[in-house]
Every structure is written in C-alpha cells, then in structure tokens.
Tab-separated table of C-alpha atoms in Angstrom:
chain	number	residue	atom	x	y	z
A	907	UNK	CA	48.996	94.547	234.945
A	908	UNK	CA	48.548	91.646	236.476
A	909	UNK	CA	48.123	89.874	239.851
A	910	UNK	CA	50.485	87.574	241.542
A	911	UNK	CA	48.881	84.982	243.919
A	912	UNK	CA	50.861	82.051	245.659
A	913	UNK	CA	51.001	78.821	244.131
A	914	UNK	CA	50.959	75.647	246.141
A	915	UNK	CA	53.597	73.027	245.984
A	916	UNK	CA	50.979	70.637	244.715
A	917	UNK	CA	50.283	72.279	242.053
A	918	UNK	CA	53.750	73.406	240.950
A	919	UNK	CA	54.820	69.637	240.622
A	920	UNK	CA	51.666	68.947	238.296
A	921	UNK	CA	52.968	71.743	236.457
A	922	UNK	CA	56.369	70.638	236.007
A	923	UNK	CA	54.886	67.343	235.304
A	924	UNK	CA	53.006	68.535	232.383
A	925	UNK	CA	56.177	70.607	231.261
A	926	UNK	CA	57.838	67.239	230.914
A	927	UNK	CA	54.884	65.885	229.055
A	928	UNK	CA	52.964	63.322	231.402
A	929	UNK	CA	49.022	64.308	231.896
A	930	UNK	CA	46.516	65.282	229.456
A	931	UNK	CA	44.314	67.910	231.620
A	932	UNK	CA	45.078	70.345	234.639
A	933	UNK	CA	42.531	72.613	235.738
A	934	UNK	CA	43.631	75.368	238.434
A	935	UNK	CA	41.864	76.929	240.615
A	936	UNK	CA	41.974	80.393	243.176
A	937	UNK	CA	41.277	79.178	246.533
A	938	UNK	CA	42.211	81.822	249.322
A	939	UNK	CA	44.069	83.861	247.615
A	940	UNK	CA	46.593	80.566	246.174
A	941	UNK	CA	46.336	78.846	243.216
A	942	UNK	CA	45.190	75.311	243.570
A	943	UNK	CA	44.854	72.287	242.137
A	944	UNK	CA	41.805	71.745	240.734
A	945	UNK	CA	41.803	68.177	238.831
A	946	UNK	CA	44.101	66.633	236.429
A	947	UNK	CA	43.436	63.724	233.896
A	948	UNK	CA	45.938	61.264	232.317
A	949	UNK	CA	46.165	60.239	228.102
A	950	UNK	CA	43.260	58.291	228.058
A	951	UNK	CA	42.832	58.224	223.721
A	952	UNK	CA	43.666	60.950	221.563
A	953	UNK	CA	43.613	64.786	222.141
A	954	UNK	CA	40.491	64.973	220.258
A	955	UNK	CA	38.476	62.195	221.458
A	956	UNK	CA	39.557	62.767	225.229
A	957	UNK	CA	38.961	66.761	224.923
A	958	UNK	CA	35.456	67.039	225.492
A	959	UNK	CA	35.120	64.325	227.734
A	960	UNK	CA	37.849	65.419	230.250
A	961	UNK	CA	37.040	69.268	230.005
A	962	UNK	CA	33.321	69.874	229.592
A	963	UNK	CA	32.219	68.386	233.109
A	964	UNK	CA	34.806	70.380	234.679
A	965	UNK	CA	32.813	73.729	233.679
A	966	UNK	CA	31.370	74.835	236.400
A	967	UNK	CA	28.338	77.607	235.109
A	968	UNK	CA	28.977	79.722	238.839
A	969	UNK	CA	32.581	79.529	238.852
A	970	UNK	CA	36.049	80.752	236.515
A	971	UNK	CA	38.528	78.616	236.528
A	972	UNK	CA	42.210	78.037	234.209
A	973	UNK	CA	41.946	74.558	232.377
A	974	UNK	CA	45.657	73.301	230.776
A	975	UNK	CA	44.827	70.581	228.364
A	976	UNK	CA	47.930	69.093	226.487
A	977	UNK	CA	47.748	67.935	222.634
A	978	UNK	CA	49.833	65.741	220.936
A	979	UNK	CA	51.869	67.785	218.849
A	980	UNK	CA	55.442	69.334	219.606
A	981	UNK	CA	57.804	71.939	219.650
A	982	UNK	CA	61.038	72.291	220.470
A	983	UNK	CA	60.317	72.332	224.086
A	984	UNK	CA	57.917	69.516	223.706
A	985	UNK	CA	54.112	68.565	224.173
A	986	UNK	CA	52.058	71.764	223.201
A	987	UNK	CA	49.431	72.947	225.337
A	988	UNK	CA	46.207	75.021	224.934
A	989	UNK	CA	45.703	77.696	227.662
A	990	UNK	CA	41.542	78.009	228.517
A	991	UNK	CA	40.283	80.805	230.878
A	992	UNK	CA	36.794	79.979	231.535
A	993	UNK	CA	34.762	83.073	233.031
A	994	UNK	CA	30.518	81.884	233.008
A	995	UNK	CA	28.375	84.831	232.658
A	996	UNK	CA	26.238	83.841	236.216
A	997	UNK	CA	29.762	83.879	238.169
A	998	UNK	CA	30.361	86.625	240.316
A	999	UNK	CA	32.263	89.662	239.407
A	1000	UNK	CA	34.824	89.328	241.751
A	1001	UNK	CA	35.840	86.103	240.595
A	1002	UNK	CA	35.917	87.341	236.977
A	1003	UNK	CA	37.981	90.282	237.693
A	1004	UNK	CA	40.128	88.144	239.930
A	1005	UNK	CA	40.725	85.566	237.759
A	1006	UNK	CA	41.561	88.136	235.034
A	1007	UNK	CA	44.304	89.423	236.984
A	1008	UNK	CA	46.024	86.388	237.526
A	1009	UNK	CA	45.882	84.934	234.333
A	1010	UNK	CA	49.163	86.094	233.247
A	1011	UNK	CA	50.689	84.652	236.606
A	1012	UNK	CA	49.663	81.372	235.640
A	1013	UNK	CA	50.911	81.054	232.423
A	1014	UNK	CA	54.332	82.792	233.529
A	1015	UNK	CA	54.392	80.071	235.988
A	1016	UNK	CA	53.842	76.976	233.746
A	1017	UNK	CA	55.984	78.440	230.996
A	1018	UNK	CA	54.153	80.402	227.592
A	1019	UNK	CA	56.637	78.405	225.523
A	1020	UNK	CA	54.630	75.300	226.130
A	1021	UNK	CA	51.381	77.237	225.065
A	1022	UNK	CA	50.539	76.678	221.773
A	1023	UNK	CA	46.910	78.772	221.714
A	1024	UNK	CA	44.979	80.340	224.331
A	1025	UNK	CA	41.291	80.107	224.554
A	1026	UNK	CA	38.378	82.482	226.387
A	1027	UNK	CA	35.013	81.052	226.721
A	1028	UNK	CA	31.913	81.948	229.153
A	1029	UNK	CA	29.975	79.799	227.690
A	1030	UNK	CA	30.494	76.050	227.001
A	1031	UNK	CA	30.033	76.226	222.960
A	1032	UNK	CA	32.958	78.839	223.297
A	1033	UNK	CA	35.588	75.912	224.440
A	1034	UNK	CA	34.124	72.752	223.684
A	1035	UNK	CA	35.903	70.965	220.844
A	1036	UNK	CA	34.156	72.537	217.719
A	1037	UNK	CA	34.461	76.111	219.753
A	1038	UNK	CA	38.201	75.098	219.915
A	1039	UNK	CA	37.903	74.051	215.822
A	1040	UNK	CA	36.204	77.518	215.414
A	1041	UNK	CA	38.781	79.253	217.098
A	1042	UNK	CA	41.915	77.637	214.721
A	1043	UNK	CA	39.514	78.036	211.242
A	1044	UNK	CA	38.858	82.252	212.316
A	1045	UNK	CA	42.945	82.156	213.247
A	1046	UNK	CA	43.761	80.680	209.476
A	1047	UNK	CA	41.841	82.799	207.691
A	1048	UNK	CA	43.329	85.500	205.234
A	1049	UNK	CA	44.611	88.729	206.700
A	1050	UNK	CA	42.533	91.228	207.354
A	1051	UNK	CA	42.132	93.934	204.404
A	1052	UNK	CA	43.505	96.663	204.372
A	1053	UNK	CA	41.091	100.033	204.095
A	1054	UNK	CA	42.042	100.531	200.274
A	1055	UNK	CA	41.486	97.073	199.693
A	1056	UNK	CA	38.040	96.880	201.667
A	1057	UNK	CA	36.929	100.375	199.285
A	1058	UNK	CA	37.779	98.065	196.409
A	1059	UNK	CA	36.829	95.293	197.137
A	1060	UNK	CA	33.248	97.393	197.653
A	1061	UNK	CA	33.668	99.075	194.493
A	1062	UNK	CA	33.892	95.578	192.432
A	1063	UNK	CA	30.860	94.136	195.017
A	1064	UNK	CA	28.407	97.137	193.900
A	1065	UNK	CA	29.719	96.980	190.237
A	1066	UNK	CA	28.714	93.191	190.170
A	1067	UNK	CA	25.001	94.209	190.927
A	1068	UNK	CA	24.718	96.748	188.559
A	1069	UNK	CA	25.528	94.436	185.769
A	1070	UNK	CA	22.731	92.338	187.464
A	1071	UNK	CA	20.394	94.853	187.211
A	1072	UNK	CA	18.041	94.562	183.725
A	1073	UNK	CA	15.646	97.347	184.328
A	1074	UNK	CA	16.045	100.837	183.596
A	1075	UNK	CA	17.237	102.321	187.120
A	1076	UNK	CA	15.359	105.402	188.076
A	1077	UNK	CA	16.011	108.283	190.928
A	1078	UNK	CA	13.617	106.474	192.860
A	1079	UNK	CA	15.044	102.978	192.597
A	1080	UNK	CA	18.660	104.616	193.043
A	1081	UNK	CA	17.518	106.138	196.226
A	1082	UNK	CA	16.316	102.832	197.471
A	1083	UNK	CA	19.114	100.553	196.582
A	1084	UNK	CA	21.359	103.407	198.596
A	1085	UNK	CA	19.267	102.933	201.904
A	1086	UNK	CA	20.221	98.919	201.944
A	1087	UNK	CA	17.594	96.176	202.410
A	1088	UNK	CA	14.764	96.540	205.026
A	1089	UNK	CA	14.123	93.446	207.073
A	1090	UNK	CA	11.332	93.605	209.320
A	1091	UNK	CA	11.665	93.183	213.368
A	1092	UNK	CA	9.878	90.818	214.851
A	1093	UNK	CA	7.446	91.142	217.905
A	1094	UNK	CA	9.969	89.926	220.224
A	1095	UNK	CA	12.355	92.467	219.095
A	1096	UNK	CA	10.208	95.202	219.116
A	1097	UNK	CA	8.743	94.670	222.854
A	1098	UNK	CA	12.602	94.844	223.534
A	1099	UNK	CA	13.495	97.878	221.232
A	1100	UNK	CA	10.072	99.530	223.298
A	1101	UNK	CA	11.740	98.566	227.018
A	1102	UNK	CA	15.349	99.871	226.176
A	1103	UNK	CA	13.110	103.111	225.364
A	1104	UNK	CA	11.342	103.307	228.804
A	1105	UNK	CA	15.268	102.110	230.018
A	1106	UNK	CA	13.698	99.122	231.556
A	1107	UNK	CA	16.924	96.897	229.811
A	1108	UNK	CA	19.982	98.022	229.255
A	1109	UNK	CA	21.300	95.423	226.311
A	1110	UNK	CA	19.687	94.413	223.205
A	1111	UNK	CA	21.234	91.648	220.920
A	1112	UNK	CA	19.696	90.803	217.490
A	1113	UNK	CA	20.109	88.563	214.555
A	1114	UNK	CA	19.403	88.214	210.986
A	1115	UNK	CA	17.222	84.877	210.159
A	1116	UNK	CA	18.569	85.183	206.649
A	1117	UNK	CA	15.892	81.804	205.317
A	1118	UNK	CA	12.702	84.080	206.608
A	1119	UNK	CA	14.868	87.324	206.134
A	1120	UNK	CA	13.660	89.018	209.469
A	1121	UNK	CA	15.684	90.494	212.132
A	1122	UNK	CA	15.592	88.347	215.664
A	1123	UNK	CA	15.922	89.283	219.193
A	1124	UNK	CA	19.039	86.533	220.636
A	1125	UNK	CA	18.484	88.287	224.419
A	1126	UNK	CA	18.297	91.024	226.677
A	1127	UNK	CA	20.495	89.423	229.348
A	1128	UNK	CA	21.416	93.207	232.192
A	1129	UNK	CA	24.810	94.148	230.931
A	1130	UNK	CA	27.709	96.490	232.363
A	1131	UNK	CA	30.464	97.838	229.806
A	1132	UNK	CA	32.712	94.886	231.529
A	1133	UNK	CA	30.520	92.350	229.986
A	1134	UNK	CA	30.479	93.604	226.616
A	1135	UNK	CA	33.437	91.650	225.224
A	1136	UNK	CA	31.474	88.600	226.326
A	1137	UNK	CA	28.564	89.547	224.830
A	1138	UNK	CA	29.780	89.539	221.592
A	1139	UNK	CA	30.041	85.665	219.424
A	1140	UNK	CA	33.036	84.911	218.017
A	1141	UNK	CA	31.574	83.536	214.786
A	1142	UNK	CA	28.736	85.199	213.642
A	1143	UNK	CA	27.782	88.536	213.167
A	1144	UNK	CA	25.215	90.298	215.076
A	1145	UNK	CA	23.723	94.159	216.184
A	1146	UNK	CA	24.143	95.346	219.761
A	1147	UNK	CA	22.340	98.394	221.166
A	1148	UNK	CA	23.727	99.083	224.839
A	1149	UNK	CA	22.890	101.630	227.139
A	1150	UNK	CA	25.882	102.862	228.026
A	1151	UNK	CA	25.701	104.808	231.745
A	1152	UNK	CA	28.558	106.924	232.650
A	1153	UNK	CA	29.890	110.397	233.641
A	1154	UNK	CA	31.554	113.225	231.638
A	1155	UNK	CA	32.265	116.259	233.205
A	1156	UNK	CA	30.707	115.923	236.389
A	1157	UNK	CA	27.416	114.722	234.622
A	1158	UNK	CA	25.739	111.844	234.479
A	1159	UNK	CA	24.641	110.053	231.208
A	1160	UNK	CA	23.122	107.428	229.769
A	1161	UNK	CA	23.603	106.542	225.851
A	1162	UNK	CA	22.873	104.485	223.750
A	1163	UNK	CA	25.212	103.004	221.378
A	1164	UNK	CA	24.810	100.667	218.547
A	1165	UNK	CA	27.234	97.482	217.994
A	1166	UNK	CA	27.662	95.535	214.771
A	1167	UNK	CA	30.195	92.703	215.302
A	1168	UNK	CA	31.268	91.341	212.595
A	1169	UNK	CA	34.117	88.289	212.827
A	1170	UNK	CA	34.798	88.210	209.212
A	1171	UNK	CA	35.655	85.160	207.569
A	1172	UNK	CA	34.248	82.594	209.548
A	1173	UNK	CA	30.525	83.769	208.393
A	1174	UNK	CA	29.802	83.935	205.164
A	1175	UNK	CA	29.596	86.221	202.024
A	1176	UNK	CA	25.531	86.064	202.224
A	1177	UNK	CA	25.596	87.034	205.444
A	1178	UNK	CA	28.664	89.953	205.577
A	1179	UNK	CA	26.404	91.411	202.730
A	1180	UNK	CA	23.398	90.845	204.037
A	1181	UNK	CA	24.283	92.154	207.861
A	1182	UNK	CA	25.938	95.221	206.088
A	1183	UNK	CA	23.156	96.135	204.086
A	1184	UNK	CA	20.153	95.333	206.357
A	1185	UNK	CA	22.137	98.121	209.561
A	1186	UNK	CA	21.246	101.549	208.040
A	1187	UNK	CA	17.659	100.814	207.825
A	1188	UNK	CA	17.871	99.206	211.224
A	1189	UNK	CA	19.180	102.261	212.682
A	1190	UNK	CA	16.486	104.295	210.591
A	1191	UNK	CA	13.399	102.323	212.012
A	1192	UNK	CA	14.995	102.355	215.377
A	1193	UNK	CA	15.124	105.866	215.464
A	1194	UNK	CA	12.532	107.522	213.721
A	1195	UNK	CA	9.919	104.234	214.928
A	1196	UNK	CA	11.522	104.036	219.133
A	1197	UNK	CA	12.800	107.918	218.864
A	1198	UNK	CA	16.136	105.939	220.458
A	1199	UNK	CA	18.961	108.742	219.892
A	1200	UNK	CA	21.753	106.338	219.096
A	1201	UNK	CA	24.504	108.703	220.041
A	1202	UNK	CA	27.677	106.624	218.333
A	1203	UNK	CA	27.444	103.410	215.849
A	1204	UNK	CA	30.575	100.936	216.117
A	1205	UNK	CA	31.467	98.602	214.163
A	1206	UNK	CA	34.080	95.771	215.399
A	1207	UNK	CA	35.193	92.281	214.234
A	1208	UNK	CA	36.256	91.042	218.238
A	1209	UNK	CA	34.853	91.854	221.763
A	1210	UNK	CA	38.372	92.468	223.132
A	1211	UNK	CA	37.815	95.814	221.247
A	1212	UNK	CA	35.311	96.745	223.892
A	1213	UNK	CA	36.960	98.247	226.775
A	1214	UNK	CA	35.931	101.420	229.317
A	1215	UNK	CA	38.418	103.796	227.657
A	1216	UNK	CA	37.819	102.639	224.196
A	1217	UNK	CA	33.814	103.377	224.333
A	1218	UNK	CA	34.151	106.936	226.606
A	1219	UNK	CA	36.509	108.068	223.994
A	1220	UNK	CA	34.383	107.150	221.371
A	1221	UNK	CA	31.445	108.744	222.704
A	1222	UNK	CA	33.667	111.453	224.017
A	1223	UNK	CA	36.723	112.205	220.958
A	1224	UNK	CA	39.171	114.290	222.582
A	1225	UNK	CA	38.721	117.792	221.422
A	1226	UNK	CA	41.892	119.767	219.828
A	1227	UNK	CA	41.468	123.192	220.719
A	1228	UNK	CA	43.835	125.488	219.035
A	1229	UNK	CA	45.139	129.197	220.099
A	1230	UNK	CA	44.090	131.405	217.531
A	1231	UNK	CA	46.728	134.158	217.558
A	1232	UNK	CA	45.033	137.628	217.931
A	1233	UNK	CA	43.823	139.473	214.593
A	1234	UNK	CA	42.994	143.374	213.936
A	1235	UNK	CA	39.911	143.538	213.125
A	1236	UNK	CA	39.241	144.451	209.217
A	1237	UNK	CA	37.274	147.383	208.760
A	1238	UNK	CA	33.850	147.819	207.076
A	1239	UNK	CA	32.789	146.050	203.661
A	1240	UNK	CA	32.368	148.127	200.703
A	1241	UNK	CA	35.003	150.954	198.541
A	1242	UNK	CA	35.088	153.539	201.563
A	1243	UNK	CA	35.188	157.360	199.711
A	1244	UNK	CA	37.648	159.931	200.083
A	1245	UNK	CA	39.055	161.398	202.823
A	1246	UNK	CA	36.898	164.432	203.873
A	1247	UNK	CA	39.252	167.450	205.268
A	1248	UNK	CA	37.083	169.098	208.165
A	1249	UNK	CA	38.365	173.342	208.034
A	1250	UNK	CA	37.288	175.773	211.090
A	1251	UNK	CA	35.319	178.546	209.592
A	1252	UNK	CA	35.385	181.681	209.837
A	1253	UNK	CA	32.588	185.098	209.727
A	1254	UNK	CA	29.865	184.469	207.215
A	1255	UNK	CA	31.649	180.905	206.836
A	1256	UNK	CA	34.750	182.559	205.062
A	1257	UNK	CA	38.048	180.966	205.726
A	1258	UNK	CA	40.134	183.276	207.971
C-alpha cells in the first residue's frame, strides 16, 4: 500500500532529465502534501568521488527525505541510478510514516527500470559511500544456507573442536562446553539490564568486544516496535532485549523479548561463533541474575523482519484447536468377574 501525493512540474522535468541521463544528484522532498524539489547537482568527477560530497550535507538529522544519485554505469535504458530513503531517528513520526508511504510513488514516477539498488539509512554511516560499499559486499555474498546445510555445516564446526581438544573430556567439562562461552557484562550494561527490570527503558542493545571478550552496552535509545527495523545494523551482529507493550485479548502486556541479529557474511567467522556461543549464557545470567522473564528469543539476519504482525504472532502462535469427536467412555481397569445372576427367594430362602 502505498500513498500517492502530487508531484510538481518542477520536479517532473528534473526527473525526466535524469531519465535521459543529465545530473548526478536529485533529492525530493514532501512539502504540503506534493513532492518537491529539493536540490539537484550536476557530474562534477566521478560517481565515487562526487558521492559523498554531493549527498552527505544534504542529510538533514530532523528531516526524511528521497535522494536519486546517478552512477556511471548502464543498462539498456541507460544511466543507472541508486534509490536512498533517508528516515533520521530524531525526525518525527509523521514524517517517517509519511515518507514510507510514498516511497513507492516516487520511484513509479521516475521509472524502477532506471534503479539499479535501493538504499535505507537513518543514520549517515548507513548511506555514506562505504555504507553504500557495505550494502553491494552483504548483496554478493553466497546464498543463504539452507537449514540442512546450516545443521551440517554445525556438525563439521563442533567436530573440528573436538579434534582440538587434548584432554580427557569429562561430564563436567561436557556440560560446560554445551552451555557456550560466558562473557562477562560490563557495569554499563548491567545498570541498563537493572532499569529495563524496574521498566524505566524499554530497549537494550549490546555488543561483544571480542579483543577484551566482554559484552558492551551500544544504547538504550526509547524504542516503539516501529523503530525496531532501524535499530538493528546492517553489518554486525548484536543482542536486543525490547520491551514489547501490547494487547492480547483485551489485556494489556508488556514483554520482553530478546533479539540476536545476525547479517551473516559481512561479519566474520570469529564473531558468528563467538555471538552464537556467548547468547545462551547471556540469556541465563539475564534471567536467573535480573529475574527478566524473556518471554520469546528471535533470531534474524535483517530488521525488515521486524514488523507488528510478525512479533504479536510470535509472542502469540496461533493456536489449532481441533474437534475431538465424542468417545464412550471405557469402563473400569482391571479383568471384571463373572456375571452374578440375582434370583427372588422364596420361604426359608428356597427357590419357589
């Protein structure tokens, strides 16, 4: 669904412009309900040395805004474009949800044929030129695994370390090497694990420092379920717990659930190991240490994952209730004896 907003004749001629291949940069902007233009930039040097020097001073940190910036590669229907949607995290939620809506209207408008890759920041490292450089390495990578794969690919990892392993391995040791590695939380991280107990905060994020092999606090910035998909970084992994307030039922409720986004091959092996390993114990400390009843533990690779429906039905899986037909009831347990026959009597008990 999407939202369809006028756009001015000013800005449709930039557009066909650009279709034709003249400009380097148009940004667009809602302005009374139209679509404006915002600024455009001419070729200056190449795509790469003009990118962050046209587009980063045009981010403003209060306001979203659609930014068309042209390469200088082609297609078939000439210069290819990236598409950037830039939503800041301070802007208000209005604009965000307006400019969501009328995304799709804008590219419709200057032509998705053009558009060679689309781009979502809110924050500046998200869209600058390495966030763009970031965003073609994580689309290169190797296709995802599929779940057989992933189990062996598991199987071989945990093999590996047993050949590592020179000691005699006893219940003890087994037991531990099952619970995963235990880094320790730091005070920051801890004062914050302590105020999403007393529901002062509603969003933890945390990191693994994998040199000092602790576990970090990144922020605590308020969060709605909205924001989520923002919240999470696009190339490295982190833990999320969010308090998650909603309704089911009729009733209000507010739980927590824990988040471990993982983007896959643009981190590293160390760290995919070392992430994986170091979230059981996490969750362990966190509950038995904070008594913080994490009431569903997710684990994604993107923040588009995150929507409202996806995280109520996770808390809340549908329940298939199914119509028993109607059974006799069995009798009691056990070899019942024979069949006693009951006779009238007669005088003096004689049969008659």
């Amino acid at each position: 669904m999407f939202l369809v907003l006028v756009v001015t004749d000013e800005l449709r001629q930039f557009l066909v412009k650009a279709r034709s291949g003249m400009g380097r940069l148009i940004q667009v902007l809602i302005r009374d309900e139209q679509l404006v233009l915002g600024a455009y930039r001419e070729p200056s040097q190449s795509w790469e040395k003009d990118y962050d020097h046209f587009l980063l001073p045009l981010l403003d940190p209060l306001e979203p805004c659609y930014i068309l910036y042209r390469l200088d590669s082609q297609n078939a229907q000439g210069y290819e474009w990236l598409f950037i949607s830039w939503s800041p995290d301070q802007s208000p939620v209005r604009q965000k949800m307006l400019y969501a809506a009328t995304r799709a209207t804008v590219k419709k408008e200057f032509g998705g044929g053009h558009v060679k890759d689309e781009i979502f920041g809110n924050v500046e490292d998200d869209v600058c030129l390495q966030g763009y450089l970031r965003h073609v390495s994580s689309s290169s990578g190797p296709a995802p695994l599929t779940a057989a794969e992933q189990e062996l690919q598991r199987i071989k990892i945990t093999e590996g370390r047993v050949k590592q392993v020179k000691t005699e391995i006893s219940v003890e040791t087994k037991h531990q090497t099952l619970q995963g590695l235990a880094f320790p939380l730091q005070t920051e991280a801890k004062r914050a694990l302590q105020q999403l107990t007393e529901r002062r905060i509603n969003y933890i994020q945390l990191r693994l420092d994998t040199e000092k092999e602790t576990i970090e606090l990144v922020h605590t910035r308020p969060t709605e379920t909205r924001d989520l998909p923002c919240r999470i970084p696009k190339d490295t992994p982190r833990y999320h717990f969010f308090l998650y307030k909603h309704t089911h039922e009729g009733d209000y409720l507010e739980s927590v659930v824990f988040i471990y986004s993982m983007p896959g091959y643009l981190c590293s092996v160390k760290e995919r190991m070392l992430y994986s390993s170091c979230k059981s114990r996490l969750l362990e400390e966190v509950e038995r240490d904070y008594h913080i009843e994490v009431v569903k533990k997710l684990e994604i690779d993107s923040g588009e994952e995150l929507t409202e429906e996806y995280l109520y039905e996770e808390v809340h899986p549908k329940q298939h209730a199914h119509k028993q037909a109607f059974a006799k009831p069995r009798g009691p347990a056990g070899k019942r004896g024979n069949k006693r026959l009951i006779r009238g009597g007669g005088e003096n008990g004689e049969n008659s």
